[in-house]
């Protein structure tokens, strides 16, 4: 069974514009109908005043019914317009005739029903007659952005005919007498004609304004680099602001032919300034660069050569990658495959404009592959998309203009899936298997129609989103674990500080010192974990207990026998918390009190207690941590760099370079409110580095930390290409 084409594959479909039109017109149309409903009551009252007494009741009942059911009437009006609009978005515009006939063209209706239908048709006809020019243009605009449909009065979801059906749907179930229904529709007509016309005019102006700028992207603020590194701060605008924000070349393809390798037309592929940079960076002098006695390859020949290259293993990327750089390799392989099609190699060259586009795509892939931390076997997996993307770029300038372009979305997701993926877990292996399957399918099936990329983006996007959700859950768990570890370390540090301050310079019985350093210390740590405030009542009570025991150890002068006896249950509970059973805990607590009361010798040995739990081990002490073993003070660091990391926003990716030179991307996922340390997670959401801003600044000094590429891999690679093209000009 053949799969029907996806609605998103329609050539001129623009979902963003459709959403804007829906938000701009559907609710105002419902508001216009609601405003007319509010004015019907006075009109019906005048009709009732002029009608015979026998007919007045229908009008008065209608006034009450409309007032009572106003919200339901408006809701039914909006429901029909929403249904018609959803049908347009789904690629199956709703027919007014089919709606009224309910799928049965031979259905007979009563005379009263027919009169109401004629009344709403008259309302639609009045709107159509008054605003015919605007409606004709709206039909064309909506049909184009919905996917190239030919809309008319029967299928335009916001046209007069559907407005009439919406009015009919609102009144038909309102429980009004036929005479009152007819009167209500006729009373709505003058106001609806005026109100709807104003909305049509406003929508047309909005669409005209949007049409001028729909494909023009907005530039982004270039992120600040790490202080102390080359190019830490660039003042120049990003590549979008510099080349594409005001460029109109991406809007020239006709609506019926947005991408056709055999009829490209005369639309510009790239801005003139970018052409100049690319030509200035071209250093080859091969036959494709020489114009002497050689004709340029036609668009058909160039596309055919790329298609033939696409059929090679890995899309011909292995041969392209064997050259000095991808630019040189792509030019060489295009000409070599053109020869296989029967073209005389000595008589042809690549057109300079086409050569610029091929150069840009090759450099884009070279930057994208270099900025992503890829396993060696993944480089040709992503690289095989070079030929298909080059074919898209040669025919569709929107590739560099629209963030929502399916090729860009797919490249971003594939790069994100492979970047830093060690292929160690089942989920990571499954994700890479999806990447390999998707890229192989695109290379195999792409035939100059974006539907292949759209379908691949939709399928891989769903799988990638599930993987990202699992990673986000792992990130939250890692943050919770780190938060708990920080709190344990803080509680243990506070307990140790309090105890050391009390024992400093004092000699106490061994049994008391053992109690304070083990059971009491664990008890205070548990309390500190439960209480958010550092001076909570439970902590104050534990400190008071320690102070009282130490005072009692000084002798009879500082001892309160009654108070000590009152602490017996508390001491027994603390010993029990340390791991002793109830009976031994009572005996041990009694022995401690006997020593303090002078009933036993002060040198009584401490009791045997279960081993104390191990202290939390900081993550930076792990063997695979990228942090240097020396302290930041030993290594030295720049204050500005440390301040940069203190202000580093959550979600920023950094490249950590370990002792063996291996690069691992890490994302800032959590900042400790206690110690101020930063926790970084890897691509699978696992914690792998916790460092202070000073430690990070010291790593910058060692050359073991740098900014990772931006999350939008396509955007980041394009910026790297433009920065590279600017370097000769800067050097000059």
XYZ file of N, CA, C and O in Angstrom, residues 39 91 148 160 166 182 202 205 207 211 244 272 349 403 416 437 463 556 570 581 607 648 653 683 689 705 719:
108
model
N -26.770 42.975 20.428
C -27.666 43.996 19.891
C -28.942 43.464 19.291
O -29.804 44.254 18.862
N -4.963 19.593 5.558
C -4.847 19.390 4.116
C -6.121 18.931 3.454
O -6.089 18.505 2.294
N -0.564 25.197 -0.996
C -0.811 25.282 -2.429
C -2.217 24.900 -2.832
O -2.448 24.484 -3.979
N -17.108 34.082 3.835
C -18.513 34.351 4.183
C -19.373 33.103 4.272
O -20.269 33.016 5.121
N -21.543 28.912 10.332
C -21.306 29.065 11.767
C -22.492 29.748 12.447
O -22.899 29.367 13.554
N -35.207 33.447 11.841
C -35.057 34.254 10.631
C -34.786 35.707 10.983
O -33.897 36.359 10.409
N -7.857 44.139 7.937
C -6.723 44.058 8.850
C -5.876 42.821 8.618
O -4.640 42.881 8.658
N -3.712 43.284 5.479
C -2.539 44.129 5.747
C -1.482 43.349 6.527
O -0.280 43.468 6.266
N -0.975 40.077 6.523
C -0.343 39.085 5.653
C 0.641 39.737 4.695
O 1.704 39.177 4.400
N 4.471 38.786 4.651
C 5.041 38.230 3.426
C 6.376 38.877 3.083
O 7.243 38.254 2.472
N 22.008 37.711 6.242
C 20.688 37.208 5.870
C 19.513 38.001 6.438
O 18.385 37.775 6.008
N 25.360 38.639 -1.818
C 26.531 39.038 -2.604
C 27.788 39.128 -1.740
O 28.882 38.719 -2.165
N 33.459 23.444 -16.322
C 33.867 23.925 -15.011
C 32.600 24.112 -14.186
O 31.486 24.107 -14.729
N 15.157 28.943 10.360
C 15.544 28.022 11.435
C 14.733 26.734 11.386
O 15.199 25.684 11.828
N 23.497 16.427 17.657
C 23.304 16.339 19.102
C 23.327 14.891 19.569
O 23.839 14.580 20.645
N 20.482 4.526 10.676
C 19.369 4.176 9.805
C 18.770 5.380 9.102
O 18.453 5.329 7.903
N 11.909 9.909 18.309
C 12.800 9.035 19.083
C 13.786 9.867 19.899
O 14.040 9.578 21.077
N 32.742 18.030 90.186
C 31.489 18.335 90.897
C 31.055 19.774 90.749
O 29.855 20.069 90.774
N 17.865 10.200 76.551
C 18.441 10.828 75.351
C 19.728 10.126 74.944
O 19.949 9.814 73.760
N 21.898 -2.250 70.079
C 20.558 -2.712 70.432
C 20.092 -1.991 71.695
O 20.871 -1.310 72.378
N 33.065 1.901 74.711
C 32.401 0.661 74.284
C 32.681 0.345 72.814
O 33.110 1.196 72.038
N 28.239 32.100 34.861
C 27.907 31.211 33.748
C 26.478 30.705 33.886
O 26.104 30.145 34.920
N 27.334 24.610 27.749
C 28.181 23.443 27.513
C 29.641 23.875 27.447
O 29.983 24.882 26.830
N 26.552 13.871 28.245
C 25.432 13.784 27.316
C 24.341 12.830 27.781
O 23.194 12.964 27.359
N 31.620 15.953 36.790
C 32.561 16.942 37.288
C 31.822 17.934 38.179
O 30.768 18.447 37.790
N 40.178 23.510 29.282
C 38.757 23.842 29.313
C 38.486 24.894 28.248
O 39.259 25.848 28.094
N 28.721 30.005 11.937
C 29.497 31.095 12.507
C 30.991 30.803 12.417
O 31.792 31.698 12.137
